[in-house]
Coordinates of C-alpha atoms (C1' of nucleotides) in Angstrom, one line a residue:
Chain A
X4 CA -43.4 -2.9 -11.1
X5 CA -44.9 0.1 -9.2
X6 CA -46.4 1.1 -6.2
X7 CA -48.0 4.0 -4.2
X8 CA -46.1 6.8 -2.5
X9 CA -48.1 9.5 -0.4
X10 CA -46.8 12.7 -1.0
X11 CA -48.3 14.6 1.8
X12 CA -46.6 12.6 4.7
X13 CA -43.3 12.6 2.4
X14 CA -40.8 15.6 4.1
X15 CA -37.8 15.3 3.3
X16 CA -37.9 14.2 -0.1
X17 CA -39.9 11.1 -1.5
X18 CA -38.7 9.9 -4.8
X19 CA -40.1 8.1 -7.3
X20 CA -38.9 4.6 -6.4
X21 CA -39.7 5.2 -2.9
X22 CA -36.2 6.1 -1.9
X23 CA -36.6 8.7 0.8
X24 CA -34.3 11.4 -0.6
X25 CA -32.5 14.2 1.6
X26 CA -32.2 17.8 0.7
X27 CA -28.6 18.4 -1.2
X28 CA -27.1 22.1 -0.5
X29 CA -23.8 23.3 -1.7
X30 CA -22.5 25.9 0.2
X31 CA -18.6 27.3 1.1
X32 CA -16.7 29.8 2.9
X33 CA -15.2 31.8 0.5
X34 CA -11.8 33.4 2.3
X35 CA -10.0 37.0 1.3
X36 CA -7.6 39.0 2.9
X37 CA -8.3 42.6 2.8
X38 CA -6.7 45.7 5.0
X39 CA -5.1 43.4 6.9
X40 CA -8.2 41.6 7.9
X41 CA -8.9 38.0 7.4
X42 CA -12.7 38.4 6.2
X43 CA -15.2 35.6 4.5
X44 CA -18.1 36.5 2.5
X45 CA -21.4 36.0 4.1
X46 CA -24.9 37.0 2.4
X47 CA -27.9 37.9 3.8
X48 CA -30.9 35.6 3.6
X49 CA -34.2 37.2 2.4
X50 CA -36.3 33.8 2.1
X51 CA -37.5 31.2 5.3
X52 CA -36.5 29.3 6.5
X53 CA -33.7 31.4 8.6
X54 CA -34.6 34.7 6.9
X55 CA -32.9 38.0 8.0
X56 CA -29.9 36.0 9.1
X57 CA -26.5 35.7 7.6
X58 CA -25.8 32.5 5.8
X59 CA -22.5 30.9 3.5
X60 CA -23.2 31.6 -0.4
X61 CA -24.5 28.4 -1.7
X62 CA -27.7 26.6 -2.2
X63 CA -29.6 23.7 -3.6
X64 CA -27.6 21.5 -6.5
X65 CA -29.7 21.3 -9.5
X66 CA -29.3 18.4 -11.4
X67 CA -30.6 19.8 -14.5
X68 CA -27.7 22.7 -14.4
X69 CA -24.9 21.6 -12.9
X70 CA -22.7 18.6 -13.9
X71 CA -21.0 18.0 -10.3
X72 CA -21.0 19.4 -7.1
X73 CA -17.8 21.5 -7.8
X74 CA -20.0 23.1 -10.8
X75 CA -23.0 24.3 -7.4
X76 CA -20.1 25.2 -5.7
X77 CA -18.7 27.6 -8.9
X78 CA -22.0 28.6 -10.0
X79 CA -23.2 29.8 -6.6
X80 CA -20.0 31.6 -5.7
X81 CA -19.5 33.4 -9.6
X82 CA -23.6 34.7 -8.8
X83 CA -22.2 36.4 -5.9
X84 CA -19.0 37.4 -6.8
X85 CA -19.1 37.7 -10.2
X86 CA -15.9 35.8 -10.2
X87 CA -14.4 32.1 -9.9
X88 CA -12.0 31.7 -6.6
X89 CA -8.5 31.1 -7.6
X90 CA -8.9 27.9 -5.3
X91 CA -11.9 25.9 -4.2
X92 CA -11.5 22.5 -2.3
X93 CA -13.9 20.4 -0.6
X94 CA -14.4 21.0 3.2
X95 CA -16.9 18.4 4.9
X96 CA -20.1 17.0 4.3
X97 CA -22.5 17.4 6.7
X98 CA -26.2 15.7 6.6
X99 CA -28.8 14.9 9.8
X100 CA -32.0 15.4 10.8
X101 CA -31.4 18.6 12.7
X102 CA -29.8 20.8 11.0
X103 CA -32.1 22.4 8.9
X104 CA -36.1 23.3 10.4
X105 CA -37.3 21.5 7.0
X106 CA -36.2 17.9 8.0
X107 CA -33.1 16.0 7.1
X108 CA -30.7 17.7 5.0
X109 CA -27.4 17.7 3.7
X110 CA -24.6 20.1 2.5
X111 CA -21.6 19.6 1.1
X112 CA -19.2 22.5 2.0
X113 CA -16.5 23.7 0.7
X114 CA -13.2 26.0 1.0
X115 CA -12.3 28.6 -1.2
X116 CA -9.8 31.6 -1.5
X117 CA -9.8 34.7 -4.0
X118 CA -7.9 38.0 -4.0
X119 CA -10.4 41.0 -2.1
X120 CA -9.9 43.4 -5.5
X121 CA -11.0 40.7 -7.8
X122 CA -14.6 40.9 -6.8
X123 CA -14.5 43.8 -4.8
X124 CA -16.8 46.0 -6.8
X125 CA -19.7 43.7 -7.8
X126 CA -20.0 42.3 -4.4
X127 CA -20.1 46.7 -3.2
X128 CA -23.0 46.9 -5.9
X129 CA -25.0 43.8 -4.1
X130 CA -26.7 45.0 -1.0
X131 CA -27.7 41.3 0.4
X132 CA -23.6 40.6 0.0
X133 CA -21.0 41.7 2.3
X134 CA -17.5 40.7 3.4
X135 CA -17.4 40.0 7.2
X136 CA -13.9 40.0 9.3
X137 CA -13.2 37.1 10.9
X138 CA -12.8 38.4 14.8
X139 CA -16.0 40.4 13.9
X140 CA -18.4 37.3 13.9
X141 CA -19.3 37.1 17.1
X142 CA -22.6 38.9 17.2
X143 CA -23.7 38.2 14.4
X144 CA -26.7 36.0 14.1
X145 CA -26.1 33.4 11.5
X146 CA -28.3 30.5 9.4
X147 CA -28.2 27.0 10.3
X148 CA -25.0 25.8 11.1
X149 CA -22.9 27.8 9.6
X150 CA -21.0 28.9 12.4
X151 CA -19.6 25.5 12.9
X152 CA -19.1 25.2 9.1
X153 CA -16.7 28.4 9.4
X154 CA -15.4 27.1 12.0
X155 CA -13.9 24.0 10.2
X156 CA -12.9 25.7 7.8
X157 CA -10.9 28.3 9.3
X158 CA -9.0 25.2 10.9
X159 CA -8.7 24.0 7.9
X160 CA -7.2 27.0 6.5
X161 CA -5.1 27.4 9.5
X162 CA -3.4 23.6 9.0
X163 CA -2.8 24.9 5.4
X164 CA -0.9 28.1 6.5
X165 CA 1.3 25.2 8.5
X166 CA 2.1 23.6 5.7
X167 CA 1.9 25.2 3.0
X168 CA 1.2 28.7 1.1
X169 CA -1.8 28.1 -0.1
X170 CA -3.4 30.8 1.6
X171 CA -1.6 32.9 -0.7
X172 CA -4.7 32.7 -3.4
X173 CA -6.5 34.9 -0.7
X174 CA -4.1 37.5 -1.7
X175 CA -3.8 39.1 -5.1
X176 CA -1.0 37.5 -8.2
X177 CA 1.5 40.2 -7.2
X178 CA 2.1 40.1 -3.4
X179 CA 4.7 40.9 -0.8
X180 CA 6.2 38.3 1.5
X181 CA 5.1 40.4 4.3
X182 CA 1.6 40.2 3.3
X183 CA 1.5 36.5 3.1
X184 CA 3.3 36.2 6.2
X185 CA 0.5 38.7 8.6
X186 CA -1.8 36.6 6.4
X187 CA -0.1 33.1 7.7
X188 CA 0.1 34.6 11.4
X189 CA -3.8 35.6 11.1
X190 CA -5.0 32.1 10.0
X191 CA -2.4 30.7 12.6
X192 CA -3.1 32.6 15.6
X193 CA 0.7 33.5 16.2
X194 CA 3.5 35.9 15.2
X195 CA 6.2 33.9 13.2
X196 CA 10.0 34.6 12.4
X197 CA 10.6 36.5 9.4
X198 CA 13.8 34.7 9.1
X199 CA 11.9 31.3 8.8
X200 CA 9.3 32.1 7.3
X201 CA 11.2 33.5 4.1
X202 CA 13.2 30.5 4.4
X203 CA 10.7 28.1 3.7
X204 CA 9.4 30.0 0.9
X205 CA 12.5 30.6 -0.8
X206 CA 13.7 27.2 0.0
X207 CA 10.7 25.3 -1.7
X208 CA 10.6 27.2 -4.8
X209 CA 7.1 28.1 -4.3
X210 CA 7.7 31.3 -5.4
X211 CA 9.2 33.6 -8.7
X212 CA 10.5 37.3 -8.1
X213 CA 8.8 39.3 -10.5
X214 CA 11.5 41.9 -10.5
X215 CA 9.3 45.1 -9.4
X216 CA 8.9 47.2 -6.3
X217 CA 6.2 48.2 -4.2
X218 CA 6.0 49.7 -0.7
X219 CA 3.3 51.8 1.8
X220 CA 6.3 53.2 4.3
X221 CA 9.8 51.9 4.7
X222 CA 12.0 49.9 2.1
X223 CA 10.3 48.9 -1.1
X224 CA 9.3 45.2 -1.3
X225 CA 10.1 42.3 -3.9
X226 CA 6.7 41.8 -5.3
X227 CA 5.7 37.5 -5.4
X228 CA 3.5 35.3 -7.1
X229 CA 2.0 31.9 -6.6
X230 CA 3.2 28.6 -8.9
X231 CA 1.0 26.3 -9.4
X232 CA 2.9 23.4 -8.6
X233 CA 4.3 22.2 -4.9
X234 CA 2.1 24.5 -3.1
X235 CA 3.4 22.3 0.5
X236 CA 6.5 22.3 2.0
X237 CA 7.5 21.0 5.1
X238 CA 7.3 21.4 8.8
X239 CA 7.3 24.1 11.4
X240 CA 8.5 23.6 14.4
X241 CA 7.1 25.1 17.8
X242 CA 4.2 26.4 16.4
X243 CA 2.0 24.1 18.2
X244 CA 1.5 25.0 21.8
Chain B
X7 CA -53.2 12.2 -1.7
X8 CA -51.1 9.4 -3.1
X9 CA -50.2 8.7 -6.8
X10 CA -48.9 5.7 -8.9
X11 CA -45.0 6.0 -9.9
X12 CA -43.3 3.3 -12.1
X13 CA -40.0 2.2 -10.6
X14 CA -38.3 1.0 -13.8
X15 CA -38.1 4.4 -15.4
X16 CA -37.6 7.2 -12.4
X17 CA -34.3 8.5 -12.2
X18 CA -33.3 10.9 -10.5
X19 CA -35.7 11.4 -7.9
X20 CA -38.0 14.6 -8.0
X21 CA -38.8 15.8 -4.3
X22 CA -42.7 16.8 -3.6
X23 CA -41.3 20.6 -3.8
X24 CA -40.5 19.9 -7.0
X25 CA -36.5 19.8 -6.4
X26 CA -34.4 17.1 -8.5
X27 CA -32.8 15.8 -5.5
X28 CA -29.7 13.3 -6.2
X29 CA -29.4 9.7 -4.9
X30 CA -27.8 9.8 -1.8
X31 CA -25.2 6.9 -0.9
X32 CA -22.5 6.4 1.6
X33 CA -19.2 4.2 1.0
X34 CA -16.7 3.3 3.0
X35 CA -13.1 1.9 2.2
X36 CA -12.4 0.1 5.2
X37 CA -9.2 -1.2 5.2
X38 CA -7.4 -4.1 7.8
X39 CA -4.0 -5.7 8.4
X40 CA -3.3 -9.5 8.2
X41 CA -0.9 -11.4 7.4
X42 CA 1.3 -9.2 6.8
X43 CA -0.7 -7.7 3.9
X44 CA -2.9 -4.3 3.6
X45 CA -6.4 -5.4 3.0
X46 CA -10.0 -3.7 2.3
X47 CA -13.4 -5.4 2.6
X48 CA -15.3 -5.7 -0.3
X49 CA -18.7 -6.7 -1.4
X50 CA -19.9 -8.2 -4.4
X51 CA -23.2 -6.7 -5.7
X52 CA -25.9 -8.9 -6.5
X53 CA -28.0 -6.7 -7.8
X54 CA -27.7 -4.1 -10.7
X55 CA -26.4 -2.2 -11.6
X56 CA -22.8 -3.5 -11.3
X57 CA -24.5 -6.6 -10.4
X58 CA -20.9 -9.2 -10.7
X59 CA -18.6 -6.5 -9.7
X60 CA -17.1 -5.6 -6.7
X61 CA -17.8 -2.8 -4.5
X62 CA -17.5 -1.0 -1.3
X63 CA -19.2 -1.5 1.6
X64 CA -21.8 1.1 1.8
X65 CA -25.9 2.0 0.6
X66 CA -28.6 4.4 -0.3
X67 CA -29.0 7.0 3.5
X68 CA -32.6 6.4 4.9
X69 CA -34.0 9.4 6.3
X70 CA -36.0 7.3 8.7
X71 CA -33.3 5.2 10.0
X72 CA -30.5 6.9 10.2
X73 CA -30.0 10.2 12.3
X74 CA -27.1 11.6 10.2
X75 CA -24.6 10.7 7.4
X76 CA -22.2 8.5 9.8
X77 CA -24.9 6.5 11.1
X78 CA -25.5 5.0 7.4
X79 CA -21.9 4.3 7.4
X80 CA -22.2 2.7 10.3
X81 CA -25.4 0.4 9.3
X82 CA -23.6 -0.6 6.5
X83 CA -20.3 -1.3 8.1
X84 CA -22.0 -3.5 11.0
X85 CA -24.2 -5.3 8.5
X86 CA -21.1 -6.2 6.7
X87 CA -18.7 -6.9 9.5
X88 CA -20.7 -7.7 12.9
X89 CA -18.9 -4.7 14.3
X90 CA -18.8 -0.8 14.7
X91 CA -14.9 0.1 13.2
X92 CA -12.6 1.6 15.5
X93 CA -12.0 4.4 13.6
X94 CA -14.3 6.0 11.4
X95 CA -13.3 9.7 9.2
X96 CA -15.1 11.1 6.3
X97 CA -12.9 10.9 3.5
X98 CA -14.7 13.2 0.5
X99 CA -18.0 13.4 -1.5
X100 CA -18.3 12.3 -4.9
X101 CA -21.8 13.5 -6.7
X102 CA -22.2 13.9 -10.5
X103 CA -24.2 12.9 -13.1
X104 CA -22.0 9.9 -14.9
X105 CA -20.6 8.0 -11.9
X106 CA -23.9 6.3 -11.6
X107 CA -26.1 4.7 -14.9
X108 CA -29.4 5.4 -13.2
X109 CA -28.5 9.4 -13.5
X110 CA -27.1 12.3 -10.9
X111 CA -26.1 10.4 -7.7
X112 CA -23.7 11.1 -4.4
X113 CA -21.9 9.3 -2.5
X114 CA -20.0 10.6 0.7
X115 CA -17.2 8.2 1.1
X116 CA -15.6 7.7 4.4
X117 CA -12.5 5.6 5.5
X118 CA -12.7 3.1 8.5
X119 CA -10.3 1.4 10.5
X120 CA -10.3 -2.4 12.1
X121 CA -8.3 -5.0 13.7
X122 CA -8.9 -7.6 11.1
X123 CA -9.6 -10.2 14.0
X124 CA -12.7 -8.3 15.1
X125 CA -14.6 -9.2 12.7
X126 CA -12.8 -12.4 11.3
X127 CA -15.6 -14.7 11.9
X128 CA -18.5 -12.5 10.4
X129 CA -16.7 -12.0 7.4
X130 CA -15.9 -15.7 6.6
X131 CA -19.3 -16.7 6.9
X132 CA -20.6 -14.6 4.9
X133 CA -20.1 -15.3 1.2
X134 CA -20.4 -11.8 -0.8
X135 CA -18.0 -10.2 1.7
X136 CA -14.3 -10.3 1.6
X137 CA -11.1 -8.6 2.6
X138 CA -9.0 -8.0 -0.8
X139 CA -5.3 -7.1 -0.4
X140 CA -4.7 -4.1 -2.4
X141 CA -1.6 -5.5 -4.1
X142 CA -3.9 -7.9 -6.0
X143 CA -6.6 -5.8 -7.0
X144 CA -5.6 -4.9 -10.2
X145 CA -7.3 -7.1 -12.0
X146 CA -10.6 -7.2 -10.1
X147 CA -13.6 -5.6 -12.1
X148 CA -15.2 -2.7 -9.4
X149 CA -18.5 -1.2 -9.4
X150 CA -19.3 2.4 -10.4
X151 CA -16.0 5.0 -9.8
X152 CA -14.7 2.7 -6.1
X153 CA -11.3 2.3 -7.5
X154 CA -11.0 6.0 -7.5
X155 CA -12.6 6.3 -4.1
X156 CA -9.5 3.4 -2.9
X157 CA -7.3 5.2 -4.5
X158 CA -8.2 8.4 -2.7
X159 CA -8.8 6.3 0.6
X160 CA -5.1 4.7 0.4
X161 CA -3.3 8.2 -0.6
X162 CA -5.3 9.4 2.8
X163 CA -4.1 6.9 4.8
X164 CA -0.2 6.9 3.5
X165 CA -1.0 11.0 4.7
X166 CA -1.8 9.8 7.6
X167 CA 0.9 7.1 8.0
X168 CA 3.2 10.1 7.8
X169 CA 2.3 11.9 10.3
X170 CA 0.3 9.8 12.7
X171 CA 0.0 6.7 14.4
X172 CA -3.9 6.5 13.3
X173 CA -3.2 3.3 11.2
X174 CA -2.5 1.7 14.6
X175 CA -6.5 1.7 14.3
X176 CA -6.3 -1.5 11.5
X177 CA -4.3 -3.6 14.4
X178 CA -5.1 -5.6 17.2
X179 CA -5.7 -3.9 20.8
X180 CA -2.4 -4.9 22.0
X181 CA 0.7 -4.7 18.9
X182 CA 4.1 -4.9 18.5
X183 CA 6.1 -1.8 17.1
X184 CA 7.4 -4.3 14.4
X185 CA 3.7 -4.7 13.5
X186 CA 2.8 -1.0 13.4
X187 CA 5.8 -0.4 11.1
X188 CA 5.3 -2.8 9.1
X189 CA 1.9 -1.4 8.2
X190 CA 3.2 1.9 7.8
X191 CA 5.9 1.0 5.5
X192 CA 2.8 -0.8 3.4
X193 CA 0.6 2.6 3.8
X194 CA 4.2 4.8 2.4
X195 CA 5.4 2.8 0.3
X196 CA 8.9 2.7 1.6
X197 CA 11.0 1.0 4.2
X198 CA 11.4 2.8 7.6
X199 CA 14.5 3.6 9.7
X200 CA 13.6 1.2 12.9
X201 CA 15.4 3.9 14.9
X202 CA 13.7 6.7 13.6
X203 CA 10.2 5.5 14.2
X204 CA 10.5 3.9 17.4
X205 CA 11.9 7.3 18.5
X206 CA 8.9 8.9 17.4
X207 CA 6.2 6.7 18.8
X208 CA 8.0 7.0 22.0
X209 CA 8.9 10.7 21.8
X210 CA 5.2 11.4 21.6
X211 CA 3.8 9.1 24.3
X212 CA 1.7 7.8 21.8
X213 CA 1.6 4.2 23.0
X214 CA 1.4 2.6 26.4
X215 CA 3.4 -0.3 27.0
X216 CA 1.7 -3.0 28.5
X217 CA 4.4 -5.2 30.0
X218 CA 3.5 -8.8 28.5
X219 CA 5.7 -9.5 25.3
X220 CA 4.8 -12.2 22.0
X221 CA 6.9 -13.4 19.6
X222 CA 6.9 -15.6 16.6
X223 CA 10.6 -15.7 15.9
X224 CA 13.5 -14.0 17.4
X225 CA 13.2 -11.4 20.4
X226 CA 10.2 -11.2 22.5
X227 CA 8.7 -7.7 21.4
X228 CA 6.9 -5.6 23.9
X229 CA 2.9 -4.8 23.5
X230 CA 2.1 -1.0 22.7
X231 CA -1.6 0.3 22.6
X232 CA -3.0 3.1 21.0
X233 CA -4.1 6.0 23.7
X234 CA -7.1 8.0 22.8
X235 CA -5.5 11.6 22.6
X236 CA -2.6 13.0 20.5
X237 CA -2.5 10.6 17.9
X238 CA -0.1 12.9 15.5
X239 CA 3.5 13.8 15.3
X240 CA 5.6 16.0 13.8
X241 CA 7.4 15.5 10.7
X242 CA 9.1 12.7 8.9
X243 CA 12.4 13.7 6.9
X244 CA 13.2 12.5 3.4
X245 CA 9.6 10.2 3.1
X246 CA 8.8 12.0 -0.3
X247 CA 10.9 11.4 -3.4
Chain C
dT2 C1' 20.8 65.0 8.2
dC3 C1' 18.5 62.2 11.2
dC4 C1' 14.6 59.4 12.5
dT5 C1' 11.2 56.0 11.5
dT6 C1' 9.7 52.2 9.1
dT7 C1' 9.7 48.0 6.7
dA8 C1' 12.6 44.6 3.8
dG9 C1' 15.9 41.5 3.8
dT10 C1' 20.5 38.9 5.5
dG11 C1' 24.3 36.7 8.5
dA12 C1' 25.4 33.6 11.6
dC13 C1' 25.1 31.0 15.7
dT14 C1' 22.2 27.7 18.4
dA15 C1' 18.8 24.1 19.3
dA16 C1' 16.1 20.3 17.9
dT17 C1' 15.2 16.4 15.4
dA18 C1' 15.7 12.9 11.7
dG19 C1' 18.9 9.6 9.2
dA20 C1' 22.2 6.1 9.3
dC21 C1' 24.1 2.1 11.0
dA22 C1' 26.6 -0.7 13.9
dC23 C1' 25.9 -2.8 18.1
dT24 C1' 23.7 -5.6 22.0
dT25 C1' 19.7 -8.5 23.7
dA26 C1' 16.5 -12.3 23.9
dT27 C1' 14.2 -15.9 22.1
dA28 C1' 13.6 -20.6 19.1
dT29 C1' 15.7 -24.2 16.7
dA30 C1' 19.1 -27.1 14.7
dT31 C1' 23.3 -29.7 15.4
Chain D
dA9 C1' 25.5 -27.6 25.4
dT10 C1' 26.6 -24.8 21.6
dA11 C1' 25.9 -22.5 17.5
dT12 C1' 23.0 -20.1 14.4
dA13 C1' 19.1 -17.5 12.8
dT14 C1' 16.0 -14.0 13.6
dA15 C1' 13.9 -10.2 15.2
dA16 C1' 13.8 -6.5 19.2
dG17 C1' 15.8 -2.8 20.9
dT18 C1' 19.9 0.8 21.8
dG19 C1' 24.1 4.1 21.4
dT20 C1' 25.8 7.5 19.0
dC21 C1' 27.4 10.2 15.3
dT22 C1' 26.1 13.1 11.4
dA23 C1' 23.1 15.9 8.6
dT24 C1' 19.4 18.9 8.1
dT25 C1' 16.4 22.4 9.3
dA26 C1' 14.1 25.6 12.4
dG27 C1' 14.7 29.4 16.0
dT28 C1' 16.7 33.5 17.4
dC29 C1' 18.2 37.9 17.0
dA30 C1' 21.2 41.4 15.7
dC31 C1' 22.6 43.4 11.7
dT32 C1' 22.3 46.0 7.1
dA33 C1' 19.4 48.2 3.3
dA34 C1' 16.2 51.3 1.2
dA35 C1' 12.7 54.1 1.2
dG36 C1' 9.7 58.6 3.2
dG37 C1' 9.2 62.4 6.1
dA38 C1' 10.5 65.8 9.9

DNA sequence: TCCTTTAGTGACTAATAGACACTTATATAT
DNA sequence: ATATATAAGTGTCTATTAGTCACTAAAGGA
């Protein structure tokens, strides 16, 4: 069985069996934490539409290349980074008719975390590549939606800092408990007790001493690192509200 | 300009810009309480592939019916049931090249919420729809990778069962607390101190009692129903492990 | 030596969940 | 009428964990 499909009337997509067939993007808001700055990287769009604007690193899957959607995810992230994050996790999906000036469209975003000095000198040597501060966004003119796509996922990140250390792939393997608490108050939005804060940590068994040093001023600091397992603990209270 | 394609052998779909664009679906896993029992509707496919097997509510998006991704949900949903669900949340997006014989497909799944008397009399009447408790699905032959997808869905829900009265949303308008714990000890896994959750619906001001009272044995039990806003609280102790 | 800075701890208080026995209100059986 | 079964709903003590904050510890620099 066959029939006829004009091509010139068909935006988005036509295929074959007639199945009108949306645009599929990959894109994700890769996180790092760098001179005490929460900062994402954002790249620089040189083609239409939305050229000259900033945008999330991702783009179209390709079904001949990549085996899932993780593998866009990966693929677009290691061309800009030159690295895989240490964590990537699926955000939202997002698809209308709106959101993109070529018709409907849909993207499938993503969340992702990796240490600043692990891709800090091939994303210096791109020019269209640059990490952006978080409380520095404001002015910036950015792609499509992508605003509200940060957005999300900076919530997201924030109910992870709740709950769990997660963040802590935004830092690098050895860290100080002081950096991944200014790391939890910046994705929370709120100064929190030392004394609770190392409690929870030390309590889980999230993390294992290292046994070295390492300090900027005042009293050297027990260096940390990330297990993979039991990444969540429990509650905190009073941080709401 | 128009051209001749044949059906049978087109898989995956090539866009007129020459992009391999995916087929697009949307699933949900929309789940009920009756009888005591934790139930999802399911559909049994008539046409291949999986034609025999059960699957989830759900379908290909169409660009020119549906304005975004929750609108196909939606369609499918009210074709199904007679009914919009009450509660409606996107629950993750599957897309690879194995899940689906005909090639590279997606499928952003979403979890819904009903009051199984809503839509009682739709789904008796018609005969490739059902509600299937999930205790006796084990040895039910499902279509593509949906067992995964309920799998996902009912480790959502428990999540949410934990800390939130959201599976209210699978009752009636007006409820007992009895009810409502009943369902979440179905969504944990594990029986609930009475004490401890009544406390927590009523600590929140989660619920509005309504003044009337049913019963079917024992005590008349007072009606709760859910309010829009603050649907979450804090944390329940000694739940895991 | 003292001051500054940051790391890390001791110890009390406050808040909340767990446990479980108790009372209350209804239907039904005798 | 009374007893019994059943489920709703409460009183209250205990256990656990977070909040608070003052304290000590360990470094560098004036």
């Amino acid at each position: 069985m066959s029939r006829v499909v004009d091509e010139s009337t068909a935006a988005p997509g036509q295929r074959p069996d007639g199945i009108l067939s949306p645009l599929l993007t990959v894109d994700s808001v890769l996180f790092t934490y760098h001179e005490r700055l929460l900062k994402i990287l954002l790249v620089k769009r040189s083609v239409e539409p939305e050229a000259g604007k900033w945008g999330l690193p991702g783009g179209i899957v390709d079904v001949a290349v990549d085996s899932d959607l993780q593998a866009t995810a990966l693929r677009k992230l290691v061309d800009k980074t030159g690295i895989a994050p240490t964590y990537l996790d699926q955000l939202e999906t997002i698809g209308d008719r709106l959101r993109d000036p070529r018709g409907w469209s849909v993207t499938v975003c993503y969340t992702a975390l990796i240490a600043h000095q692990a891709c800090a000198y091939h994303v210096d040597t791109v020019s269209d590549v640059r990490w952006i501060a978080l409380n520095k966004m404001r002015h910036l003119r950015l792609a499509f939606d992508h605003r509200e796509l940060i957005k999300k996922a900076q919530e997201r990140m924030r109910q992870r800092a709740l709950y769990s250390i997660l963040p802590g792939y935004a830092l690098p393997e050895l860290f100080t408990l002081g950096e991944l608490q200014h790391l939890h108050e910046l994705l929370i939005g709120k100064a929190l007790q030392k004394r609770s804060f190392r409690r929870r940590i030390e309590q889980a068994g999230l993390l294992v001493d290292s046994g070295q040093k390492r300090q900027e001023q005042g009293r050297p600091a027990a260096l940390y690192r990330l297990r993979n397992k039991s990444l969540s603990y429990r509650f905190v209270r009073n941080l709401e509200g």
